[in-house]
Amino acid sequence: MKSFTQQHTGVIIALLILTAWASLLWFLLHWEVSFASPLTYLAVLVMTHLYTGLFITAHDAMHGVVAPGNERLNSIIGTITAGLFAYNYYGRLYPKHHLHHKHVATEEDPDYHGGNFFLWFLSFARQYITIIQVLLMAGTYNLLQLWFPVENIILFWMVPAVLATFQLFYFGTYLPHKGEHEPDNKHKSSTQGRNHLWAFISCYFFGYHYEHHDKPYLPWWKLYQEKDRLSGNS
């Protein structure tokens, strides 16, 4: 019989990411910023990584693997984590992401664009960034100024969300799906070389993208195992 931890690993990992994001953000909003200190820029990178973790958690919820067998809990966690990432709306992301899996790298794929990096990113942004999000971000920015220094808000709340958006797009959409793929590549997806540390740092193993499309029921923290299996290193 599985232990409680084994049964609820996805939820525990999601809560750890949520807690780390909220705790560090709260600390950094109160922190005295020094632009001469390398710790400031390291803090921005760590917050960027945690923002990426929020979205990856929401993504896993779309596949029902944060809380397997509990659709309601998956939706709740997905809604919270997507919302904390610049007010993304889970109910809007969910159908678009499943269209991506169903029609990968075709005209019906909302994530796909045949142009260069910048045109592709603009197409991607039009699909997922809404006026309501921008207004909510602007309103929250002005509200946060009542309690926190402007430089802290920009450095640790706004900039990491923007950087994480580019990170998710580059490693999770552009790199895996750009260019031509072999006819027998049914997922029209490439994959990063096997380097688990870099794969985690770059995008929570989503550079192992063929593996994700091949087995979308695997949570992000198991993708490295599938990479090992396909590489003959299991």
Short mmCIF file of N, CA, C and O in Angstrom, two decimals, residues 109-185:
data_model
loop_
_atom_site.label_atom_id
_atom_site.label_comp_id
_atom_site.label_asym_id
_atom_site.label_seq_id
_atom_site.Cartn_x
_atom_site.Cartn_y
_atom_site.Cartn_z
N ASP A 109 -2.99 24.50 -34.12
CA ASP A 109 -2.25 24.54 -32.86
C ASP A 109 -2.09 26.00 -32.43
O ASP A 109 -1.39 26.76 -33.10
N PRO A 110 -2.72 26.42 -31.32
CA PRO A 110 -2.62 27.83 -30.91
C PRO A 110 -1.22 28.25 -30.49
O PRO A 110 -0.91 29.44 -30.45
N ASP A 111 -0.35 27.28 -30.18
CA ASP A 111 1.01 27.60 -29.73
C ASP A 111 2.00 27.70 -30.89
O ASP A 111 3.13 28.14 -30.69
N TYR A 112 1.59 27.30 -32.08
CA TYR A 112 2.54 27.15 -33.18
C TYR A 112 2.50 28.35 -34.13
O TYR A 112 1.44 28.91 -34.41
N HIS A 113 3.69 28.72 -34.63
CA HIS A 113 3.80 29.74 -35.66
C HIS A 113 5.05 29.43 -36.48
O HIS A 113 6.09 29.10 -35.91
N GLY A 114 4.94 29.53 -37.77
CA GLY A 114 6.05 29.14 -38.63
C GLY A 114 7.12 30.20 -38.79
O GLY A 114 8.12 29.96 -39.46
N GLY A 115 6.92 31.39 -38.19
CA GLY A 115 7.87 32.47 -38.39
C GLY A 115 9.09 32.37 -37.50
O GLY A 115 9.34 31.36 -36.85
N ASN A 116 9.86 33.48 -37.47
CA ASN A 116 11.06 33.50 -36.63
C ASN A 116 10.68 33.64 -35.15
O ASN A 116 9.50 33.75 -34.81
N PHE A 117 11.71 33.71 -34.32
CA PHE A 117 11.46 33.73 -32.87
C PHE A 117 10.53 34.87 -32.47
O PHE A 117 9.57 34.68 -31.71
N PHE A 118 10.78 36.08 -32.95
CA PHE A 118 10.03 37.25 -32.52
C PHE A 118 8.59 37.22 -33.02
O PHE A 118 7.66 37.53 -32.27
N LEU A 119 8.40 36.84 -34.28
CA LEU A 119 7.04 36.73 -34.81
C LEU A 119 6.26 35.63 -34.08
O LEU A 119 5.08 35.77 -33.80
N TRP A 120 6.97 34.54 -33.81
CA TRP A 120 6.34 33.42 -33.10
C TRP A 120 5.94 33.86 -31.69
O TRP A 120 4.84 33.57 -31.24
N PHE A 121 6.83 34.60 -31.02
CA PHE A 121 6.50 35.05 -29.67
C PHE A 121 5.31 36.01 -29.68
O PHE A 121 4.43 35.94 -28.79
N LEU A 122 5.24 36.90 -30.66
CA LEU A 122 4.11 37.82 -30.75
C LEU A 122 2.81 37.05 -30.96
O LEU A 122 1.77 37.37 -30.37
N SER A 123 2.86 36.02 -31.81
CA SER A 123 1.69 35.17 -32.03
C SER A 123 1.29 34.46 -30.74
O SER A 123 0.11 34.38 -30.39
N PHE A 124 2.29 33.95 -30.03
CA PHE A 124 2.07 33.26 -28.76
C PHE A 124 1.45 34.22 -27.74
O PHE A 124 0.49 33.88 -27.04
N ALA A 125 2.00 35.44 -27.66
CA ALA A 125 1.50 36.43 -26.71
C ALA A 125 0.05 36.80 -27.00
O ALA A 125 -0.76 36.96 -26.07
N ARG A 126 -0.28 36.93 -28.28
CA ARG A 126 -1.67 37.27 -28.64
C ARG A 126 -2.64 36.19 -28.21
O ARG A 126 -3.81 36.47 -27.91
N GLN A 127 -2.17 34.95 -28.20
CA GLN A 127 -3.03 33.84 -27.80
C GLN A 127 -3.32 33.85 -26.29
O GLN A 127 -4.38 33.45 -25.85
N TYR A 128 -2.33 34.30 -25.50
CA TYR A 128 -2.41 34.07 -24.07
C TYR A 128 -2.44 35.33 -23.19
O TYR A 128 -2.78 35.24 -22.02
N ILE A 129 -2.08 36.49 -23.73
CA ILE A 129 -2.11 37.71 -22.92
C ILE A 129 -3.35 38.51 -23.28
O ILE A 129 -3.59 38.81 -24.45
N THR A 130 -4.14 38.86 -22.28
CA THR A 130 -5.39 39.57 -22.50
C THR A 130 -5.33 40.98 -21.89
O THR A 130 -4.53 41.26 -21.01
N ILE A 131 -6.23 41.83 -22.36
CA ILE A 131 -6.34 43.19 -21.81
C ILE A 131 -6.67 43.14 -20.32
O ILE A 131 -6.16 43.93 -19.52
N ILE A 132 -7.54 42.20 -19.94
CA ILE A 132 -7.93 42.08 -18.53
C ILE A 132 -6.70 41.79 -17.67
O ILE A 132 -6.53 42.37 -16.59
N GLN A 133 -5.83 40.89 -18.13
CA GLN A 133 -4.59 40.60 -17.40
C GLN A 133 -3.75 41.86 -17.21
O GLN A 133 -3.26 42.13 -16.12
N VAL A 134 -3.59 42.61 -18.28
CA VAL A 134 -2.77 43.83 -18.23
C VAL A 134 -3.36 44.82 -17.23
O VAL A 134 -2.64 45.42 -16.42
N LEU A 135 -4.68 44.97 -17.25
CA LEU A 135 -5.34 45.90 -16.32
C LEU A 135 -5.20 45.43 -14.88
O LEU A 135 -4.97 46.23 -13.96
N LEU A 136 -5.33 44.11 -14.66
CA LEU A 136 -5.18 43.59 -13.31
C LEU A 136 -3.75 43.75 -12.81
O LEU A 136 -3.52 44.08 -11.64
N MET A 137 -2.78 43.52 -13.69
CA MET A 137 -1.39 43.73 -13.30
C MET A 137 -1.12 45.20 -12.96
O MET A 137 -0.46 45.52 -11.97
N ALA A 138 -1.66 46.10 -13.79
CA ALA A 138 -1.47 47.53 -13.54
C ALA A 138 -2.12 47.94 -12.22
O ALA A 138 -1.53 48.70 -11.43
N GLY A 139 -3.33 47.43 -11.96
CA GLY A 139 -4.02 47.76 -10.72
C GLY A 139 -3.28 47.23 -9.51
O GLY A 139 -3.14 47.92 -8.49
N THR A 140 -2.77 46.00 -9.61
CA THR A 140 -2.03 45.40 -8.50
C THR A 140 -0.72 46.14 -8.26
O THR A 140 -0.32 46.36 -7.11
N TYR A 141 -0.07 46.56 -9.34
CA TYR A 141 1.18 47.33 -9.22
C TYR A 141 0.94 48.60 -8.41
O TYR A 141 1.70 48.93 -7.49
N ASN A 142 -0.12 49.30 -8.75
CA ASN A 142 -0.42 50.55 -8.04
C ASN A 142 -0.83 50.29 -6.59
O ASN A 142 -0.48 51.07 -5.70
N LEU A 143 -1.51 49.19 -6.36
CA LEU A 143 -1.91 48.84 -4.99
C LEU A 143 -0.69 48.47 -4.15
O LEU A 143 -0.56 48.89 -2.99
N LEU A 144 0.22 47.70 -4.71
CA LEU A 144 1.42 47.28 -3.98
C LEU A 144 2.30 48.46 -3.58
O LEU A 144 3.01 48.40 -2.57
N GLN A 145 2.24 49.53 -4.38
CA GLN A 145 3.05 50.72 -4.05
C GLN A 145 2.64 51.36 -2.73
O GLN A 145 3.42 52.15 -2.16
N LEU A 146 1.46 51.05 -2.24
CA LEU A 146 1.02 51.60 -0.96
C LEU A 146 1.85 51.03 0.19
O LEU A 146 1.93 51.65 1.26
N TRP A 147 2.45 49.85 -0.02
CA TRP A 147 3.17 49.18 1.07
C TRP A 147 4.64 48.91 0.80
O TRP A 147 5.43 48.79 1.73
N PHE A 148 5.01 48.77 -0.49
CA PHE A 148 6.37 48.33 -0.81
C PHE A 148 7.07 49.30 -1.74
O PHE A 148 6.41 49.99 -2.55
N PRO A 149 8.41 49.35 -1.70
CA PRO A 149 9.16 50.22 -2.61
C PRO A 149 8.96 49.80 -4.07
O PRO A 149 8.87 48.60 -4.39
N VAL A 150 8.92 50.80 -4.94
CA VAL A 150 8.68 50.55 -6.37
C VAL A 150 9.73 49.62 -6.95
O VAL A 150 9.41 48.70 -7.73
N GLU A 151 11.01 49.82 -6.59
CA GLU A 151 12.07 48.99 -7.17
C GLU A 151 11.91 47.53 -6.78
O GLU A 151 12.18 46.62 -7.58
N ASN A 152 11.42 47.25 -5.57
CA ASN A 152 11.19 45.86 -5.15
C ASN A 152 10.06 45.23 -5.95
O ASN A 152 10.14 44.07 -6.36
N ILE A 153 9.00 45.99 -6.15
CA ILE A 153 7.85 45.48 -6.92
C ILE A 153 8.27 45.14 -8.34
O ILE A 153 7.93 44.08 -8.87
N ILE A 154 9.01 46.05 -8.96
CA ILE A 154 9.43 45.83 -10.34
C ILE A 154 10.42 44.67 -10.44
O ILE A 154 10.26 43.77 -11.29
N LEU A 155 11.42 44.66 -9.57
CA LEU A 155 12.49 43.65 -9.65
C LEU A 155 12.01 42.25 -9.32
O LEU A 155 12.44 41.27 -9.96
N PHE A 156 11.16 42.12 -8.31
CA PHE A 156 10.87 40.78 -7.79
C PHE A 156 9.45 40.29 -8.06
O PHE A 156 9.18 39.10 -7.88
N TRP A 157 8.58 41.19 -8.51
CA TRP A 157 7.21 40.76 -8.85
C TRP A 157 6.96 40.83 -10.35
O TRP A 157 6.43 39.89 -10.94
N MET A 158 7.39 41.93 -10.98
CA MET A 158 7.09 42.12 -12.40
C MET A 158 8.13 41.49 -13.32
O MET A 158 7.78 40.72 -14.21
N VAL A 159 9.40 41.84 -13.12
CA VAL A 159 10.45 41.35 -14.03
C VAL A 159 10.51 39.83 -14.08
O VAL A 159 10.60 39.25 -15.18
N PRO A 160 10.46 39.11 -12.94
CA PRO A 160 10.49 37.64 -13.03
C PRO A 160 9.33 37.04 -13.82
O PRO A 160 9.50 36.04 -14.51
N ALA A 161 8.15 37.67 -13.75
CA ALA A 161 7.02 37.16 -14.52
C ALA A 161 7.28 37.30 -16.02
O ALA A 161 6.95 36.40 -16.81
N VAL A 162 7.88 38.42 -16.41
CA VAL A 162 8.20 38.64 -17.83
C VAL A 162 9.29 37.66 -18.29
O VAL A 162 9.17 37.01 -19.34
N LEU A 163 10.35 37.54 -17.49
CA LEU A 163 11.44 36.62 -17.84
C LEU A 163 10.95 35.17 -17.91
O LEU A 163 11.34 34.42 -18.80
N ALA A 164 10.09 34.79 -16.97
CA ALA A 164 9.57 33.41 -16.96
C ALA A 164 8.70 33.15 -18.19
O ALA A 164 8.67 32.04 -18.71
N THR A 165 7.98 34.18 -18.66
CA THR A 165 7.18 34.03 -19.87
C THR A 165 8.07 33.70 -21.06
O THR A 165 7.78 32.79 -21.85
N PHE A 166 9.19 34.44 -21.19
CA PHE A 166 10.14 34.14 -22.26
C PHE A 166 10.78 32.76 -22.06
O PHE A 166 11.00 32.02 -23.03
N GLN A 167 11.09 32.42 -20.84
CA GLN A 167 11.71 31.13 -20.54
C GLN A 167 10.78 29.99 -20.94
O GLN A 167 11.20 29.03 -21.61
N LEU A 168 9.53 30.08 -20.56
CA LEU A 168 8.55 29.04 -20.90
C LEU A 168 8.36 28.94 -22.40
O LEU A 168 8.28 27.84 -22.97
N PHE A 169 8.28 30.11 -23.05
CA PHE A 169 8.10 30.09 -24.50
C PHE A 169 9.31 29.49 -25.20
O PHE A 169 9.16 28.62 -26.08
N TYR A 170 10.51 29.92 -24.81
CA TYR A 170 11.72 29.49 -25.51
C TYR A 170 11.99 28.00 -25.33
O TYR A 170 12.19 27.28 -26.31
N PHE A 171 11.97 27.54 -24.09
CA PHE A 171 12.32 26.14 -23.82
C PHE A 171 11.14 25.18 -23.98
O PHE A 171 11.35 24.00 -24.27
N GLY A 172 9.92 25.68 -23.79
CA GLY A 172 8.77 24.79 -23.81
C GLY A 172 7.95 24.82 -25.07
O GLY A 172 7.09 23.95 -25.29
N THR A 173 8.20 25.82 -25.95
CA THR A 173 7.42 25.92 -27.20
C THR A 173 8.33 26.09 -28.41
O THR A 173 8.29 25.28 -29.34
N TYR A 174 9.15 27.13 -28.40
CA TYR A 174 9.93 27.46 -29.59
C TYR A 174 10.97 26.40 -29.93
O TYR A 174 10.97 25.84 -31.04
N LEU A 175 11.87 26.12 -28.98
CA LEU A 175 12.93 25.15 -29.26
C LEU A 175 12.40 23.77 -29.66
O LEU A 175 12.88 23.18 -30.63
N PRO A 176 11.43 23.21 -28.93
CA PRO A 176 10.99 21.85 -29.27
C PRO A 176 10.24 21.75 -30.60
O PRO A 176 10.23 20.69 -31.22
N HIS A 177 9.58 22.84 -31.02
CA HIS A 177 8.68 22.71 -32.17
C HIS A 177 9.16 23.46 -33.41
O HIS A 177 8.53 23.35 -34.47
N LYS A 178 10.26 24.20 -33.33
CA LYS A 178 10.72 24.95 -34.50
C LYS A 178 11.33 24.01 -35.53
O LYS A 178 11.81 22.92 -35.21
N GLY A 179 11.33 24.46 -36.78
CA GLY A 179 11.98 23.71 -37.85
C GLY A 179 11.18 22.51 -38.32
O GLY A 179 10.06 22.25 -37.89
N GLU A 180 11.81 21.77 -39.20
CA GLU A 180 11.18 20.56 -39.74
C GLU A 180 11.50 19.36 -38.85
O GLU A 180 12.60 19.26 -38.30
N HIS A 181 10.55 18.46 -38.76
CA HIS A 181 10.75 17.23 -38.00
C HIS A 181 10.63 16.03 -38.93
O HIS A 181 9.97 16.09 -39.97
N GLU A 182 11.30 14.96 -38.57
CA GLU A 182 11.27 13.75 -39.39
C GLU A 182 9.83 13.25 -39.53
O GLU A 182 9.01 13.39 -38.60
N PRO A 183 9.48 12.66 -40.69
CA PRO A 183 8.10 12.19 -40.91
C PRO A 183 7.62 11.20 -39.86
O PRO A 183 6.43 11.14 -39.56
N ASP A 184 8.55 10.43 -39.28
CA ASP A 184 8.13 9.45 -38.28
C ASP A 184 8.07 10.03 -36.86
O ASP A 184 7.79 9.32 -35.91
N ASN A 185 8.32 11.33 -36.75
CA ASN A 185 8.20 12.00 -35.46
C ASN A 185 6.75 12.40 -35.27
O ASN A 185 6.32 13.49 -35.65
#
